[in-house]
Amino acid sequence: MKQSYIRDRGSARADLGEPMVADEFEASLRRCRDRLDALLAVKAPRSILEAGGGSRTMIPLDGARYTVIDLSPEQIARNSYAHDKLVGDIHDFDFAHRRFDAAVFWDVLEHLPRPIAAVENVAQALEPGGLMIIKGPLNRSVKGLITKWTPFWVHVAFHRYVRGSKNAGKPGYAPFPTALVKGSDPDQLQAELQRRGFKIALFDTYISSHVAAFKRRLPLAYALYECAAAVIRGVTAGRYGQRESDFILVASRSR
């Protein structure tokens, strides 16, 4: 069966396993999913490093060997699929002799104070031709702006009452405190990766299941969300307030 990779960490309901509330959600998601599927079908990595190792992999490939790293022992303890589990700071962890065909930051960089440093450190452990796979929120989208400027208890309440996660906010469970510093912005990430000799193999944006769940559970609040987005886009000439909420970026290290 063909695997599908666009998912949200921390929920048993993947973006593609959750009923979508409108065609635009499903269409944007399917487009990103199909592009990533096609890319990984051509070049399937066998040794994969995942930063922020949760209870399940975001890149499920038969026969691959997984290494996960996380600062949280609770998060590592929940991991059931990795062959190697590392507790450490991704910003400066010494991977020594370890080398990987792919490194995955899936909903991770937005939580880090120095995302570029983390990417640079992991890039040194990639084999020539290895893939850097990054998924995260668009900082300048409505979702990104709300996430950045609302207190953490709002994020916990959203996951608990809109997403239906009973363990939201508990140690080792989403959501996690979010920084959304400039270095996690996809434009800067692409520029930094290219400056370090990476070639961009895939970049696309989509509307995540968080937004879909918000519309389904709280339609009136969602209408206000859309109105606010339109105002922000108008005031900023479209620089802020995008309706697409998340991005997927894949870059290949030069050989």
mmCIF file of N, CA, C and O in Angstrom, residues 5-6 32 35-40 43 45 59 101-106 126 129-135 186 189-190 193-194 198-204 247-253:
data_model
loop_
_atom_site.group_PDB
_atom_site.id
_atom_site.type_symbol
_atom_site.label_atom_id
_atom_site.label_comp_id
_atom_site.label_asym_id
_atom_site.label_seq_id
_atom_site.Cartn_x
_atom_site.Cartn_y
_atom_site.Cartn_z
ATOM 1 N N TYR A 5 2.594 10.755 3.835
ATOM 2 C CA TYR A 5 3.529 11.268 4.822
ATOM 3 C C TYR A 5 3.127 12.564 5.499
ATOM 4 O O TYR A 5 3.709 12.908 6.517
ATOM 5 N N ILE A 6 2.207 13.323 4.955
ATOM 6 C CA ILE A 6 1.876 14.599 5.567
ATOM 7 C C ILE A 6 0.994 14.365 6.777
ATOM 8 O O ILE A 6 -0.175 14.034 6.658
ATOM 9 N N CYS A 32 0.498 18.208 -1.549
ATOM 10 C CA CYS A 32 1.771 18.074 -0.827
ATOM 11 C C CYS A 32 2.114 16.613 -0.577
ATOM 12 O O CYS A 32 3.264 16.188 -0.736
ATOM 13 N N ARG A 35 3.400 14.911 -3.775
ATOM 14 C CA ARG A 35 4.738 15.353 -4.168
ATOM 15 C C ARG A 35 5.808 14.716 -3.285
ATOM 16 O O ARG A 35 6.858 14.297 -3.764
ATOM 17 N N LEU A 36 5.547 14.631 -1.977
ATOM 18 C CA LEU A 36 6.516 14.012 -1.078
ATOM 19 C C LEU A 36 6.584 12.507 -1.314
ATOM 20 O O LEU A 36 7.668 11.916 -1.321
ATOM 21 N N ASP A 37 5.447 11.875 -1.523
ATOM 22 C CA ASP A 37 5.418 10.444 -1.832
ATOM 23 C C ASP A 37 6.278 10.139 -3.057
ATOM 24 O O ASP A 37 7.061 9.196 -3.066
ATOM 25 N N ALA A 38 6.108 10.953 -4.106
ATOM 26 C CA ALA A 38 6.835 10.723 -5.351
ATOM 27 C C ALA A 38 8.334 10.883 -5.141
ATOM 28 O O ALA A 38 9.140 10.098 -5.663
ATOM 29 N N LEU A 39 8.719 11.877 -4.361
ATOM 30 C CA LEU A 39 10.135 12.119 -4.112
ATOM 31 C C LEU A 39 10.769 10.965 -3.336
ATOM 32 O O LEU A 39 11.840 10.468 -3.685
ATOM 33 N N LEU A 40 10.097 10.502 -2.285
ATOM 34 C CA LEU A 40 10.656 9.427 -1.467
ATOM 35 C C LEU A 40 10.598 8.075 -2.174
ATOM 36 O O LEU A 40 11.376 7.178 -1.871
ATOM 37 N N LYS A 43 13.863 8.038 -4.152
ATOM 38 C CA LYS A 43 15.080 7.944 -3.334
ATOM 39 C C LYS A 43 14.679 7.667 -1.897
ATOM 40 O O LYS A 43 14.565 8.583 -1.081
ATOM 41 N N PRO A 45 15.296 6.830 1.726
ATOM 42 C CA PRO A 45 16.420 6.758 2.670
ATOM 43 C C PRO A 45 16.342 5.513 3.538
ATOM 44 O O PRO A 45 15.261 5.063 3.897
ATOM 45 N N ILE A 59 7.869 9.625 8.807
ATOM 46 C CA ILE A 59 8.326 9.125 7.503
ATOM 47 C C ILE A 59 8.413 7.598 7.588
ATOM 48 O O ILE A 59 9.490 7.023 7.762
ATOM 49 N N ASP A 101 20.983 9.016 5.918
ATOM 50 C CA ASP A 101 20.522 9.305 4.554
ATOM 51 C C ASP A 101 19.481 10.425 4.547
ATOM 52 O O ASP A 101 19.254 11.053 3.509
ATOM 53 N N ALA A 102 18.832 10.626 5.689
ATOM 54 C CA ALA A 102 17.808 11.677 5.776
ATOM 55 C C ALA A 102 17.714 12.157 7.214
ATOM 56 O O ALA A 102 17.906 11.388 8.158
ATOM 57 N N ALA A 103 17.423 13.441 7.358
ATOM 58 C CA ALA A 103 17.164 14.030 8.669
ATOM 59 C C ALA A 103 15.806 14.709 8.608
ATOM 60 O O ALA A 103 15.476 15.384 7.619
ATOM 61 N N VAL A 104 14.998 14.518 9.644
ATOM 62 C CA VAL A 104 13.618 14.994 9.639
ATOM 63 C C VAL A 104 13.378 15.937 10.822
ATOM 64 O O VAL A 104 13.612 15.570 11.974
ATOM 65 N N PHE A 105 12.937 17.153 10.504
ATOM 66 C CA PHE A 105 12.431 18.086 11.512
ATOM 67 C C PHE A 105 10.940 18.245 11.248
ATOM 68 O O PHE A 105 10.537 18.999 10.361
ATOM 69 N N TRP A 106 10.117 17.523 11.969
ATOM 70 C CA TRP A 106 8.674 17.536 11.707
ATOM 71 C C TRP A 106 7.968 18.251 12.854
ATOM 72 O O TRP A 106 7.842 17.718 13.941
ATOM 73 N N LEU A 126 24.700 14.327 7.741
ATOM 74 C CA LEU A 126 24.067 13.765 6.544
ATOM 75 C C LEU A 126 25.106 13.237 5.566
ATOM 76 O O LEU A 126 26.146 13.867 5.337
ATOM 77 N N GLY A 129 24.354 13.712 -0.672
ATOM 78 C CA GLY A 129 23.100 13.368 -1.334
ATOM 79 C C GLY A 129 21.956 13.138 -0.368
ATOM 80 O O GLY A 129 20.829 12.872 -0.795
ATOM 81 N N GLY A 130 22.225 13.233 0.936
ATOM 82 C CA GLY A 130 21.192 13.005 1.943
ATOM 83 C C GLY A 130 20.116 14.077 1.922
ATOM 84 O O GLY A 130 20.338 15.209 1.459
ATOM 85 N N LEU A 131 18.944 13.726 2.437
ATOM 86 C CA LEU A 131 17.791 14.619 2.402
ATOM 87 C C LEU A 131 17.551 15.288 3.750
ATOM 88 O O LEU A 131 17.630 14.643 4.793
ATOM 89 N N MET A 132 17.265 16.573 3.707
ATOM 90 C CA MET A 132 16.798 17.314 4.868
ATOM 91 C C MET A 132 15.302 17.549 4.666
ATOM 92 O O MET A 132 14.901 18.216 3.705
ATOM 93 N N ILE A 133 14.467 16.973 5.530
ATOM 94 C CA ILE A 133 13.013 17.064 5.406
ATOM 95 C C ILE A 133 12.477 17.898 6.560
ATOM 96 O O ILE A 133 12.660 17.548 7.720
ATOM 97 N N ILE A 134 11.850 19.014 6.225
ATOM 98 C CA ILE A 134 11.368 19.944 7.250
ATOM 99 C C ILE A 134 9.894 20.235 7.011
ATOM 100 O O ILE A 134 9.489 20.580 5.893
ATOM 101 N N LYS A 135 9.101 20.078 8.062
ATOM 102 C CA LYS A 135 7.694 20.444 8.004
ATOM 103 C C LYS A 135 7.400 21.336 9.198
ATOM 104 O O LYS A 135 7.884 21.094 10.309
ATOM 105 N N PRO A 186 10.293 29.544 6.470
ATOM 106 C CA PRO A 186 10.767 28.730 5.339
ATOM 107 C C PRO A 186 11.615 29.490 4.335
ATOM 108 O O PRO A 186 12.513 28.899 3.717
ATOM 109 N N LEU A 189 15.021 29.477 5.857
ATOM 110 C CA LEU A 189 15.542 28.107 5.848
ATOM 111 C C LEU A 189 16.058 27.730 4.456
ATOM 112 O O LEU A 189 17.151 27.154 4.322
ATOM 113 N N GLN A 190 15.288 28.049 3.425
ATOM 114 C CA GLN A 190 15.727 27.732 2.070
ATOM 115 C C GLN A 190 17.016 28.457 1.718
ATOM 116 O O GLN A 190 17.944 27.872 1.144
ATOM 117 N N LEU A 193 19.944 26.838 3.649
ATOM 118 C CA LEU A 193 20.295 25.525 3.104
ATOM 119 C C LEU A 193 21.033 25.665 1.770
ATOM 120 O O LEU A 193 22.032 24.977 1.531
ATOM 121 N N GLN A 194 20.557 26.539 0.909
ATOM 122 C CA GLN A 194 21.225 26.746 -0.379
ATOM 123 C C GLN A 194 22.628 27.315 -0.186
ATOM 124 O O GLN A 194 23.559 26.956 -0.914
ATOM 125 N N PHE A 198 23.007 22.924 -0.301
ATOM 126 C CA PHE A 198 21.843 22.069 -0.518
ATOM 127 C C PHE A 198 21.059 22.543 -1.743
ATOM 128 O O PHE A 198 21.025 23.739 -2.061
ATOM 129 N N LYS A 199 20.409 21.588 -2.384
ATOM 130 C CA LYS A 199 19.515 21.891 -3.501
ATOM 131 C C LYS A 199 18.081 21.644 -3.050
ATOM 132 O O LYS A 199 17.763 20.589 -2.497
ATOM 133 N N ILE A 200 17.199 22.621 -3.285
ATOM 134 C CA ILE A 200 15.802 22.468 -2.887
ATOM 135 C C ILE A 200 15.111 21.504 -3.849
ATOM 136 O O ILE A 200 15.018 21.748 -5.047
ATOM 137 N N ALA A 201 14.645 20.376 -3.300
ATOM 138 C CA ALA A 201 13.979 19.359 -4.113
ATOM 139 C C ALA A 201 12.462 19.508 -4.083
ATOM 140 O O ALA A 201 11.767 19.080 -5.016
ATOM 141 N N LEU A 202 11.934 20.093 -3.006
ATOM 142 C CA LEU A 202 10.489 20.236 -2.862
ATOM 143 C C LEU A 202 10.183 21.351 -1.878
ATOM 144 O O LEU A 202 10.790 21.433 -0.816
ATOM 145 N N PHE A 203 9.275 22.227 -2.279
ATOM 146 C CA PHE A 203 8.708 23.187 -1.335
ATOM 147 C C PHE A 203 7.244 23.400 -1.713
ATOM 148 O O PHE A 203 6.925 23.656 -2.865
ATOM 149 N N ASP A 204 6.371 23.260 -0.724
ATOM 150 C CA ASP A 204 4.948 23.482 -0.977
ATOM 151 C C ASP A 204 4.281 23.863 0.333
ATOM 152 O O ASP A 204 4.851 23.680 1.421
ATOM 153 N N PHE A 247 4.033 24.301 5.847
ATOM 154 C CA PHE A 247 4.871 24.071 4.671
ATOM 155 C C PHE A 247 5.603 22.741 4.806
ATOM 156 O O PHE A 247 5.781 22.206 5.902
ATOM 157 N N ILE A 248 6.011 22.214 3.667
ATOM 158 C CA ILE A 248 6.878 21.044 3.599
ATOM 159 C C ILE A 248 8.057 21.422 2.715
ATOM 160 O O ILE A 248 7.885 21.984 1.635
ATOM 161 N N LEU A 249 9.265 21.167 3.218
ATOM 162 C CA LEU A 249 10.497 21.531 2.516
ATOM 163 C C LEU A 249 11.430 20.325 2.531
ATOM 164 O O LEU A 249 11.678 19.739 3.583
ATOM 165 N N VAL A 250 11.934 19.958 1.349
ATOM 166 C CA VAL A 250 12.915 18.880 1.236
ATOM 167 C C VAL A 250 14.102 19.412 0.445
ATOM 168 O O VAL A 250 13.935 19.968 -0.643
ATOM 169 N N ALA A 251 15.294 19.268 1.023
ATOM 170 C CA ALA A 251 16.512 19.717 0.360
ATOM 171 C C ALA A 251 17.508 18.574 0.349
ATOM 172 O O ALA A 251 17.567 17.755 1.276
ATOM 173 N N SER A 252 18.298 18.513 -0.716
ATOM 174 C CA SER A 252 19.283 17.437 -0.898
ATOM 175 C C SER A 252 20.684 18.005 -0.745
ATOM 176 O O SER A 252 21.022 19.029 -1.368
ATOM 177 N N ARG A 253 21.496 17.362 0.083
ATOM 178 C CA ARG A 253 22.877 17.809 0.277
ATOM 179 C C ARG A 253 23.704 17.482 -0.950
ATOM 180 O O ARG A 253 23.572 16.419 -1.567
#
